[in-house]
mmCIF file of C-alpha atoms (C1' of nucleotides) in Angstrom:
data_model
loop_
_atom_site.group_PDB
_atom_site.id
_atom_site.type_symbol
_atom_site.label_atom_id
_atom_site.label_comp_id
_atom_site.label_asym_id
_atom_site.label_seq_id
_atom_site.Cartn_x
_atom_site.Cartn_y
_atom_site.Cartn_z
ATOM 1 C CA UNK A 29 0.000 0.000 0.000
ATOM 2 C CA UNK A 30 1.011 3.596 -0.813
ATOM 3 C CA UNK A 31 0.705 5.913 1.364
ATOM 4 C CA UNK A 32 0.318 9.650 0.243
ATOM 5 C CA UNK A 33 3.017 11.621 1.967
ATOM 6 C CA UNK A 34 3.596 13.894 -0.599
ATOM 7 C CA UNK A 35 3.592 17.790 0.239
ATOM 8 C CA UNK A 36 1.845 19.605 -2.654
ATOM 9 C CA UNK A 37 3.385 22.875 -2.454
ATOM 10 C CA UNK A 38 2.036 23.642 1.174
ATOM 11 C CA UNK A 39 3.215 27.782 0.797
ATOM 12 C CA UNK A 40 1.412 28.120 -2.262
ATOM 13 C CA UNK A 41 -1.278 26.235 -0.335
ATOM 14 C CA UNK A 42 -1.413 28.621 2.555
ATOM 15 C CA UNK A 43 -1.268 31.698 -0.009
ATOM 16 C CA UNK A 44 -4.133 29.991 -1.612
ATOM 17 C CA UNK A 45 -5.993 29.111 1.786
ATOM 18 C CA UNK A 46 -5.341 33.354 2.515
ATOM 19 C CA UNK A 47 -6.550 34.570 -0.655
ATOM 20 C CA UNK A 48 -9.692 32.253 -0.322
ATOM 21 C CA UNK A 49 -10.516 33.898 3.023
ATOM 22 C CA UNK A 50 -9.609 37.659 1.660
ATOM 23 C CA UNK A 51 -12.716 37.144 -0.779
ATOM 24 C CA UNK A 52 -15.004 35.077 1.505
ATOM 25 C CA UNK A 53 -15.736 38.230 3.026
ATOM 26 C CA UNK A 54 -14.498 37.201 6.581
ATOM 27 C CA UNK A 55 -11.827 39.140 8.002
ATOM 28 C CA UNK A 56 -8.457 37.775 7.870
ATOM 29 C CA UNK A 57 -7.080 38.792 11.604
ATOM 30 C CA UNK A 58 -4.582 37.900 13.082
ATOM 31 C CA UNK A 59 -6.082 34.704 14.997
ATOM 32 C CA UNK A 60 -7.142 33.396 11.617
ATOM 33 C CA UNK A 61 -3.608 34.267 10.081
ATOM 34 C CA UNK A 62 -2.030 32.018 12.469
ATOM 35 C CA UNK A 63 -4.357 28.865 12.624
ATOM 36 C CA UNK A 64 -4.166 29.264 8.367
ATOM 37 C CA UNK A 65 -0.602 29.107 8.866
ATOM 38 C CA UNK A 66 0.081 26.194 10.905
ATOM 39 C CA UNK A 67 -2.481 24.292 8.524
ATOM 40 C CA UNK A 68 -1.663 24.658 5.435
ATOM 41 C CA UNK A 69 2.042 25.641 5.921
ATOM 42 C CA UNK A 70 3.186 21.966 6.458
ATOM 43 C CA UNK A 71 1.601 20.417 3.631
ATOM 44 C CA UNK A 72 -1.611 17.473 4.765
ATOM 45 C CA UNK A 73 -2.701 17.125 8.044
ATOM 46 C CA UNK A 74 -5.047 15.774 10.003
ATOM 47 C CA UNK A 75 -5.784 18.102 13.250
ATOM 48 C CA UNK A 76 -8.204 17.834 16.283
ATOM 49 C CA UNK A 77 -9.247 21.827 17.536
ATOM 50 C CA UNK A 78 -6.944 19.963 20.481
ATOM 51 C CA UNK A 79 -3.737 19.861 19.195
ATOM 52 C CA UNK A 80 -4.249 22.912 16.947
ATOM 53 C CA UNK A 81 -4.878 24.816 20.282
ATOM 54 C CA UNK A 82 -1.761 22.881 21.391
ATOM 55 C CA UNK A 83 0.121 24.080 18.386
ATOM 56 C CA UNK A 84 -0.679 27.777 18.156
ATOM 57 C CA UNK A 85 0.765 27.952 22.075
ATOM 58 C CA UNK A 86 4.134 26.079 21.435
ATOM 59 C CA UNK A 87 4.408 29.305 19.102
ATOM 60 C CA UNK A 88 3.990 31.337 22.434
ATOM 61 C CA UNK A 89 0.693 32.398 21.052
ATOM 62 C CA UNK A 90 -2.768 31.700 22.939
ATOM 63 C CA UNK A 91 -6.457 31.676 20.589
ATOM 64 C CA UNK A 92 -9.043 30.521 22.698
ATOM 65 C CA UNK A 93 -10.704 27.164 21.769
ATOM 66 C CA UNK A 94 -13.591 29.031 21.355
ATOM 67 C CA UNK A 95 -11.938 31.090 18.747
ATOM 68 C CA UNK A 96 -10.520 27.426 17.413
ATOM 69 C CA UNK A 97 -13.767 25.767 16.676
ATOM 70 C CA UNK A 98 -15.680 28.468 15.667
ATOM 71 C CA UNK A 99 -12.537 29.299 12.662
ATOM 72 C CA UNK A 100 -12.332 25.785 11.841
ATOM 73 C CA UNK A 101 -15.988 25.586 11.138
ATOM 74 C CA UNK A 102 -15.543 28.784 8.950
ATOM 75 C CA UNK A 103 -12.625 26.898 7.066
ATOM 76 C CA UNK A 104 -15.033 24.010 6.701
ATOM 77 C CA UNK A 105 -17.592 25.788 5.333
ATOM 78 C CA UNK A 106 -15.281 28.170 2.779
ATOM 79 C CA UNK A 107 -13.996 24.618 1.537
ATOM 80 C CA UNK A 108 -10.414 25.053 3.004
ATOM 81 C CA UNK A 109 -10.317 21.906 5.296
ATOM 82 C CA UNK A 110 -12.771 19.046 5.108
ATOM 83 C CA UNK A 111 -13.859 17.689 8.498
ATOM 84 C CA UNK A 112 -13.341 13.476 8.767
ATOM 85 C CA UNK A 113 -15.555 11.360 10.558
ATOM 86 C CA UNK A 114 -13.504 8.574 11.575
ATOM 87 C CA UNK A 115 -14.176 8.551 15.605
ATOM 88 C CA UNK A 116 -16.912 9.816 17.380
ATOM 89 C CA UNK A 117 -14.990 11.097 20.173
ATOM 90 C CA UNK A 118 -12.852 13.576 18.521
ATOM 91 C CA UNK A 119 -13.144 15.525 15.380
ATOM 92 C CA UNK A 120 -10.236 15.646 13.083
ATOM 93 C CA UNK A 121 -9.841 18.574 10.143
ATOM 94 C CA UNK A 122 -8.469 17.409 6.798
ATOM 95 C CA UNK A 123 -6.187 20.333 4.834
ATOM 96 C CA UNK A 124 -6.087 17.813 2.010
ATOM 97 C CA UNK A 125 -9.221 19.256 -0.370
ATOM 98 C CA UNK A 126 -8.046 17.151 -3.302
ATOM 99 C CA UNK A 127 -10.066 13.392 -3.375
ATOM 100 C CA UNK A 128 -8.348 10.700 -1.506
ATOM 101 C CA UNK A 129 -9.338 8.449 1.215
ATOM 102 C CA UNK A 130 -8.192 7.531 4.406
ATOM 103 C CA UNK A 131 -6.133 4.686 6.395
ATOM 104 C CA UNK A 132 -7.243 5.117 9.999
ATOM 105 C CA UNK A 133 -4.547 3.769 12.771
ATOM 106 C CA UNK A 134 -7.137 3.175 15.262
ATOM 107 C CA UNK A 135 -5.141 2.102 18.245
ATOM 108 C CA UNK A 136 -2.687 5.418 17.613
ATOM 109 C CA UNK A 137 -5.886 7.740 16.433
ATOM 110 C CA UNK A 138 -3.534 8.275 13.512
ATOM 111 C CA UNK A 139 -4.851 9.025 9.816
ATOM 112 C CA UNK A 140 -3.002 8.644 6.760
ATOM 113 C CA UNK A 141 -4.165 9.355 3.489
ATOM 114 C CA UNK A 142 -4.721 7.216 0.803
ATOM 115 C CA UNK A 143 -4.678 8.403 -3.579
ATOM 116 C CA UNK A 144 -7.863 7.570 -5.120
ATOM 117 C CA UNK A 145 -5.624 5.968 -7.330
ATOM 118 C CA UNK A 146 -4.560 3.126 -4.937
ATOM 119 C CA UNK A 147 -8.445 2.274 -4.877
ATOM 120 C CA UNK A 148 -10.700 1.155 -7.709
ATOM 121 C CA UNK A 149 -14.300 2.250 -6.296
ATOM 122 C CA UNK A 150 -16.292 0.982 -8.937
ATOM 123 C CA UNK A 151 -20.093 3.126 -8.173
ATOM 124 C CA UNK A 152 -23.135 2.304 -9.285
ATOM 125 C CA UNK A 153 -24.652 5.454 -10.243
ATOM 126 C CA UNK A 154 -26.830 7.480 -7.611
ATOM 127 C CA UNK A 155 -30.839 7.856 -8.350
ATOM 128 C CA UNK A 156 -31.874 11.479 -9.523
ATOM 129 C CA UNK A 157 -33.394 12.662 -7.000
ATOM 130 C CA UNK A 158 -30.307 12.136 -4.798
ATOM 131 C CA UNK A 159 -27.225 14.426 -4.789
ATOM 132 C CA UNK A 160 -24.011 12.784 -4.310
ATOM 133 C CA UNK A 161 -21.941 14.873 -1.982
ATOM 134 C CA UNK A 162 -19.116 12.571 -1.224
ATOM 135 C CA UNK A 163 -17.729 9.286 -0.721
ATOM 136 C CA UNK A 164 -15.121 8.408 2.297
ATOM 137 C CA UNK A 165 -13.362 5.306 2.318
ATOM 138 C CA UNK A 166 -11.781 4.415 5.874
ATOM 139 C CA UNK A 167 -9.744 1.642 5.870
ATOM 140 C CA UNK A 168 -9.400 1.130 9.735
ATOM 141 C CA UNK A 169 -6.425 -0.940 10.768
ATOM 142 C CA UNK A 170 -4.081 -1.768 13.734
ATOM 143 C CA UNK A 171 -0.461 -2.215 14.543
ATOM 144 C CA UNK A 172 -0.278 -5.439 15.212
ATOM 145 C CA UNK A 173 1.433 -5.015 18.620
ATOM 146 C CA UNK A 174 -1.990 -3.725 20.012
ATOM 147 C CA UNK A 175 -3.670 -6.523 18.457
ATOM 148 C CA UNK A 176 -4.504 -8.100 22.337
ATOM 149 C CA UNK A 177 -6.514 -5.407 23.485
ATOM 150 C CA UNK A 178 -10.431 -4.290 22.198
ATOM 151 C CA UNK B 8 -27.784 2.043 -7.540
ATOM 152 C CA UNK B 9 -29.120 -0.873 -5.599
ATOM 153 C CA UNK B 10 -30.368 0.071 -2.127
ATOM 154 C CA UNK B 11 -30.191 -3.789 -0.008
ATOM 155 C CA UNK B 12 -33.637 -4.032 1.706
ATOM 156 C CA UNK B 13 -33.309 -7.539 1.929
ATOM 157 C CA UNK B 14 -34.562 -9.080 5.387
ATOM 158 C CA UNK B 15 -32.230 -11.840 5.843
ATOM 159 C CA UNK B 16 -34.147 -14.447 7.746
ATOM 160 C CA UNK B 17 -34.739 -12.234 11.201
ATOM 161 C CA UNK B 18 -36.187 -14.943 13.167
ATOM 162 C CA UNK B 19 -32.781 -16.594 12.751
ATOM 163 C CA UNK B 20 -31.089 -13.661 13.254
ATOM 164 C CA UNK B 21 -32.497 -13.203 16.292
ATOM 165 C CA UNK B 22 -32.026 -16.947 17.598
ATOM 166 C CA UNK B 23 -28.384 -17.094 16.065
ATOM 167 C CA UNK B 24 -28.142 -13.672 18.620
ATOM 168 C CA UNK B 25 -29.994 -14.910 21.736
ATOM 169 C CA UNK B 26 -27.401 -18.256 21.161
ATOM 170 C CA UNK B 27 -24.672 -16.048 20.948
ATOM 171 C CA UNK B 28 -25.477 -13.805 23.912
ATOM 172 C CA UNK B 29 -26.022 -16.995 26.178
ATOM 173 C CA UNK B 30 -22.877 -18.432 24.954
ATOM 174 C CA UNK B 31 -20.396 -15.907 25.774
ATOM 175 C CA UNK B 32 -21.262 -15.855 29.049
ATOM 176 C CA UNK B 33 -23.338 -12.772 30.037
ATOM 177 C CA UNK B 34 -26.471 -13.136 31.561
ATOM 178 C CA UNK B 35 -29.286 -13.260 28.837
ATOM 179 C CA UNK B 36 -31.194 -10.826 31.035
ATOM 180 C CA UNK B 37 -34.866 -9.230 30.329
ATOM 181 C CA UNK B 38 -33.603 -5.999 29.705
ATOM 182 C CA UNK B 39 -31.021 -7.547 27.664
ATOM 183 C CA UNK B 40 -33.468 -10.066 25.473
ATOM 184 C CA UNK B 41 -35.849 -7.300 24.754
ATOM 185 C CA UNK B 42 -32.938 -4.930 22.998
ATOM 186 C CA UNK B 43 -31.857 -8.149 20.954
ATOM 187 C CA UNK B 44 -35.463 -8.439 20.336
ATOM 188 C CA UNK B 45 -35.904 -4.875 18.942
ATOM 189 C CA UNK B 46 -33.092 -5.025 17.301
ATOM 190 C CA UNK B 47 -33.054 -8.439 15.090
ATOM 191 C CA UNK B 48 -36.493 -9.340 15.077
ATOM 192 C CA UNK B 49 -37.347 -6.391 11.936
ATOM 193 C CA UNK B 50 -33.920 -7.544 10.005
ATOM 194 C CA UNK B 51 -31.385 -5.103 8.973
ATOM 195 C CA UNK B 52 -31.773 -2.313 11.434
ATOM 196 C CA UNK B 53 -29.418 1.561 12.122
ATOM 197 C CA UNK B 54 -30.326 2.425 15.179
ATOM 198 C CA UNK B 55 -29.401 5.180 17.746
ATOM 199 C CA UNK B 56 -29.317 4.227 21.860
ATOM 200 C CA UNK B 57 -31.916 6.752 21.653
ATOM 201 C CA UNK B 58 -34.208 5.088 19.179
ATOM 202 C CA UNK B 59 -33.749 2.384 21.079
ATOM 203 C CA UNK B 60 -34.851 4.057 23.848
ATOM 204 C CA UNK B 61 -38.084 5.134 22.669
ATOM 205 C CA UNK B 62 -38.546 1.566 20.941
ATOM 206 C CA UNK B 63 -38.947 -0.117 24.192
ATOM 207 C CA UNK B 64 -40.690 2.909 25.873
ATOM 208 C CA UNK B 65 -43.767 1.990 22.790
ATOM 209 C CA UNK B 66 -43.545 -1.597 24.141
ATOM 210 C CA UNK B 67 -44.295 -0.387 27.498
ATOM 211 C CA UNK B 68 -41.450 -1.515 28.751
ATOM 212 C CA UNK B 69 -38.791 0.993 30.297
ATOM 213 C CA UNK B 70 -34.861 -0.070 29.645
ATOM 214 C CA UNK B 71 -32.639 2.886 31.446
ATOM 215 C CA UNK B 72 -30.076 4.882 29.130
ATOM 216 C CA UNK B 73 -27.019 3.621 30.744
ATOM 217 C CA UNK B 74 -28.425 0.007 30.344
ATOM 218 C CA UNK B 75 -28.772 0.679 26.824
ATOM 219 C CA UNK B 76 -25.330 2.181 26.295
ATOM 220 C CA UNK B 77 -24.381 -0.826 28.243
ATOM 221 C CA UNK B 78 -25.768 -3.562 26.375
ATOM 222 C CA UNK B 79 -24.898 -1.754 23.040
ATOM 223 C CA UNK B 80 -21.182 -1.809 23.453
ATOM 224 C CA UNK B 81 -21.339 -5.516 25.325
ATOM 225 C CA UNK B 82 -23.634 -6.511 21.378
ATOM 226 C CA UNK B 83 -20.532 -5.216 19.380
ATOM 227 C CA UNK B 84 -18.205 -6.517 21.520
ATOM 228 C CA UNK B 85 -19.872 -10.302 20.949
ATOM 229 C CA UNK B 86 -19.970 -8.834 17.078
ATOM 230 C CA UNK B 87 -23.838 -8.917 17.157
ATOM 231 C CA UNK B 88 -23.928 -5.329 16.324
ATOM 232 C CA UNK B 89 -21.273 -3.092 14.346
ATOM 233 C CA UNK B 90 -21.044 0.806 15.199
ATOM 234 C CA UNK B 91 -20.456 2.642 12.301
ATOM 235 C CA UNK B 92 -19.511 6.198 12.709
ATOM 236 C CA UNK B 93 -21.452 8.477 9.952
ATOM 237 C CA UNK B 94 -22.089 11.807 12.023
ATOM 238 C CA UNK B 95 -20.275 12.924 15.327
ATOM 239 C CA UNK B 96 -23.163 14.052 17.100
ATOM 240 C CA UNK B 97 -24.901 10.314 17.481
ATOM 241 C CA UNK B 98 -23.684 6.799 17.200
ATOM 242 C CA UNK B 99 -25.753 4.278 14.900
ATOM 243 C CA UNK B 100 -25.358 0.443 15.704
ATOM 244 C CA UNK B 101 -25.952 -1.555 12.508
ATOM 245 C CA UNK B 102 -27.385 -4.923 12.952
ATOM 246 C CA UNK B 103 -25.956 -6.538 9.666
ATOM 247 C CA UNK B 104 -22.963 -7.568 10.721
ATOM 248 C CA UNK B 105 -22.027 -9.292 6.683
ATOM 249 C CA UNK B 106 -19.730 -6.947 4.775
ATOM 250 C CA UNK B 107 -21.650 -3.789 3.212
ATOM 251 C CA UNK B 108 -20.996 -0.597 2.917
ATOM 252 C CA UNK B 109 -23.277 2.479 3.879
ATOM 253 C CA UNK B 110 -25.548 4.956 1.718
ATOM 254 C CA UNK B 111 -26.241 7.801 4.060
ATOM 255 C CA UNK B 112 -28.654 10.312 3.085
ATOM 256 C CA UNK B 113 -26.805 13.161 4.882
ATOM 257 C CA UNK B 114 -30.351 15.396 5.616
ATOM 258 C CA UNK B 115 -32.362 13.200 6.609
ATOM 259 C CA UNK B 116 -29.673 11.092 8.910
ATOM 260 C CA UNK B 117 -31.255 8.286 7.545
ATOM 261 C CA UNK B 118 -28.628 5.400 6.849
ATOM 262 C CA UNK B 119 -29.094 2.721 3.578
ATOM 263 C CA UNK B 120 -27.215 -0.743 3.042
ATOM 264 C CA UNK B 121 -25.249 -1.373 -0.071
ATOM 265 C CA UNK B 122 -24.341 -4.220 -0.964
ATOM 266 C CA UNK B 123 -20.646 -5.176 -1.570
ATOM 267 C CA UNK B 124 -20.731 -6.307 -5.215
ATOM 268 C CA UNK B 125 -22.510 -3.226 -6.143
ATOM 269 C CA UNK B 126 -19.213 -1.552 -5.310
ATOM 270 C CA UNK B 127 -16.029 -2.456 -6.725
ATOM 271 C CA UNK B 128 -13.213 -1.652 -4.159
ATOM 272 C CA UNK B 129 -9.871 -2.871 -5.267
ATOM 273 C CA UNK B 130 -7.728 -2.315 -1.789
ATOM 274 C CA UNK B 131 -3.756 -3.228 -2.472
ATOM 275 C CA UNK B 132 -2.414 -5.159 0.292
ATOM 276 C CA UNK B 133 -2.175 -3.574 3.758
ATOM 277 C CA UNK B 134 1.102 -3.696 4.773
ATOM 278 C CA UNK B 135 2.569 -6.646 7.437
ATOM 279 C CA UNK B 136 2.671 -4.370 10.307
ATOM 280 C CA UNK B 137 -1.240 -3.524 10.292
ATOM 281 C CA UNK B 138 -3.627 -5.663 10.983
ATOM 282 C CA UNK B 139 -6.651 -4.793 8.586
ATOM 283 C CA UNK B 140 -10.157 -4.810 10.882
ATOM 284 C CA UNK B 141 -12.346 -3.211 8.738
ATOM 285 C CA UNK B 142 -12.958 -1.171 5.537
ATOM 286 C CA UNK B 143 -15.862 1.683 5.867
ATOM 287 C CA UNK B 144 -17.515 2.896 2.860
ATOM 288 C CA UNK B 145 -20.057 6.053 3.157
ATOM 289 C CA UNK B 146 -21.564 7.393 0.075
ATOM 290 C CA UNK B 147 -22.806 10.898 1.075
ATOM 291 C CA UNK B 148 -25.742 12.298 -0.656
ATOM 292 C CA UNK B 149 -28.301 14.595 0.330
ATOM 293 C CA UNK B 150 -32.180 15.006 -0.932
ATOM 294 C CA UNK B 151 -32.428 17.653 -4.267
ATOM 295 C CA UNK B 152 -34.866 19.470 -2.121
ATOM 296 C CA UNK B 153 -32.707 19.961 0.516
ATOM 297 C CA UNK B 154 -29.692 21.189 -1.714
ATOM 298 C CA UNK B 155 -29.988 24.719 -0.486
ATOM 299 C CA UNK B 156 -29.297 24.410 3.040
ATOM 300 C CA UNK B 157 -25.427 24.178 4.439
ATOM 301 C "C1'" DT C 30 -17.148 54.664 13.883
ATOM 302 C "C1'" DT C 31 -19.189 50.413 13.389
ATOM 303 C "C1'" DA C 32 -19.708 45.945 12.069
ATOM 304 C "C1'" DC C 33 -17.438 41.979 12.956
ATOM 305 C "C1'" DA C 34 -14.309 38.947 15.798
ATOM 306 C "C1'" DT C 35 -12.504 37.138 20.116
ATOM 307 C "C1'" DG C 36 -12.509 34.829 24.491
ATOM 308 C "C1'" DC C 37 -14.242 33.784 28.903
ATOM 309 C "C1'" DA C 38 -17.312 31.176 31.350
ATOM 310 C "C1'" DA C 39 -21.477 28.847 31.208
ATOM 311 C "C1'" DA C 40 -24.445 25.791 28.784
ATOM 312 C "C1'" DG C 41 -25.450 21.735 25.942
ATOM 313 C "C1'" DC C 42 -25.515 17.101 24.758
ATOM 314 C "C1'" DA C 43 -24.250 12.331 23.973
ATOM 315 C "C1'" DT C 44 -22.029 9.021 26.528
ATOM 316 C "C1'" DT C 45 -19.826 6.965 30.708
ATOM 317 C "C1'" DT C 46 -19.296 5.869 35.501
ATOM 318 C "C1'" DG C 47 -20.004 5.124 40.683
ATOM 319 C "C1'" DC C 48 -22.587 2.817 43.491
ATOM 320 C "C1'" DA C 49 -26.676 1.064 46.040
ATOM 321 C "C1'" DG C 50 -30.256 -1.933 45.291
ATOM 322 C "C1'" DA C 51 -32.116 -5.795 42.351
ATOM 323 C "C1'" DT C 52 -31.787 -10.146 39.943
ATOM 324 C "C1'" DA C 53 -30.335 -14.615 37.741
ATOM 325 C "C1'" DA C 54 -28.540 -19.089 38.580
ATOM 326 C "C1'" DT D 16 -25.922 -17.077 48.291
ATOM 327 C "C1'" DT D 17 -23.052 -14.625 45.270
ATOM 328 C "C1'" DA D 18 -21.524 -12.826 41.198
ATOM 329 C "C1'" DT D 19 -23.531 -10.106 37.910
ATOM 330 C "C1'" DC D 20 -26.671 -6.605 36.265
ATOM 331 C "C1'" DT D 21 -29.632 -2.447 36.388
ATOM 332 C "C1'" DG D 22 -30.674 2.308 36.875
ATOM 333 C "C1'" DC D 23 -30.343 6.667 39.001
ATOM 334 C "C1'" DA D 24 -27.795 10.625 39.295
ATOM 335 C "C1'" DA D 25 -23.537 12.645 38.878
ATOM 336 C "C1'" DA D 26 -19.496 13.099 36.115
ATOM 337 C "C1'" DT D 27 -17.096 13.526 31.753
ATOM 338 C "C1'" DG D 28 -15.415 15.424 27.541
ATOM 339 C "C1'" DC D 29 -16.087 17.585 23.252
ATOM 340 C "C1'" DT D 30 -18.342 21.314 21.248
ATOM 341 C "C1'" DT D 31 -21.344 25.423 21.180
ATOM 342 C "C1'" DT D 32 -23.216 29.738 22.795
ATOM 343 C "C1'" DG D 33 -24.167 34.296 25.271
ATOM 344 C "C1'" DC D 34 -22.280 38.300 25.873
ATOM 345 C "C1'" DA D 35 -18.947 41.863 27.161
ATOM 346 C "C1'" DT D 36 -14.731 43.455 25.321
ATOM 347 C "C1'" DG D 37 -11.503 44.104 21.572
ATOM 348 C "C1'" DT D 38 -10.181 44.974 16.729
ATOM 349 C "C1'" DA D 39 -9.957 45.804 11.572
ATOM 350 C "C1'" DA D 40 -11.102 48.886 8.078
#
DNA sequence: TTACATGCAAAGCATTTGCAGATAA
DNA sequence: TTATCTGCAAATGCTTTGCATGTAA
């Protein structure tokens, strides 16, 4: 299996992510400056409001959580980040807008993605009067030393 | 596309369940044969705790929340039930527990079987390390009429 | 100046847990 | 009898919200 760990030009991603924002309308402050930054300046990701809140103070910088979710669901909604359902417990926020699917570490809560191209999803067409809005693919696995437990 | 409504034989399922309940060695308790009851007597079911909830409330019958949650996780543990994770906000259990993969009609929360010969996923090897448990597919879509909203 | 954004603390909500009383074998 | 189960109420943990204060343009 290949997995994608290729950084598609993660500055041009963040200038993209910045201009994108510039004319949404929203303002681009200085809270949202920094949480674009650490998304999209290090190529994919896969980040909980956690360890983005976790992030943004290792840079001796505090934005409230509140601040966190709230931007993150703005980023969501301007099609910047893609939230992925892979846990009930904790969110996770995809910077990866490109298709792909995911391989889901379950025992380390890690996610990985996965090229389209490594999987042949052969669809039957959707009725009419249904509107296809996407199609995840989790492949959920486990290192084998954690095989005992569950 | 090809929407499984089959009922696969729900009398059995339910015996095969009750059988499978007694022989792992929990109790087969009233609270706990009325929620296998409700859940494999109608055939392939996706059902919240709180649907559950209710379920046994129109029996007349009153099963507590936590004894719901309870018995829900003990069911997947046996591998009665399988949770599948579509929307943070609520867990579904799914009582098919054959490989399928998941139409989910995003609006209306409302979750659909699909067979797994109606899609064609060609998965390259997982690699030695990982143990493979389990490959989620979730076709999003979302009624016409409701296009407008999000 | 003024609309919009931030952040604190409180609220919300699904789920889990502690524990006393109830039940199955 | 005794280990196990049930159910209440309280706790938990992620996420959202109300609202006073702060900020960008």
């Amino acid at each position: 299996m290949i997995i994608d760990k290729k950084v598609i030009d993660p500055l041009s991603t963040y200038n993209m992510a910045l201009k994108k924002i510039e004319e949404s309308g929203i303002i681009p402050t200085k809270q949202r400056r920094v949480l674009a930054k650490i998304l999209f300046e290090k190529g994919n990701r896969h980040i909980s409001a956690e360890n983005l809140f976790d992030e943004v103070k290792r840079e001796d910088r505090k934005i409230s959580m509140a601040t966190i979710y709230n931007t993150l669901k703005q980023f969501t909604n301007l099609g910047l980040i893609r939230e992925i359902v892979v846990d009930k417990n904790k969110s996770l926020y995809d910077t990866n807008n490109k298709p792909h699917y995911h391989l889901y570490i379950e025992d380390e809560g890690k996610v990985h993605d996965i090229p389209t191209d490594n999987i042949n999803l052969n669809l039957p067409s959707v009725p009419a009067c249904l509107n296809l809005h996407n199609i995840d693919v989790i492949v959920r696995v486990r290192s084998l030393k954690d095989d005992k437990k569950r």
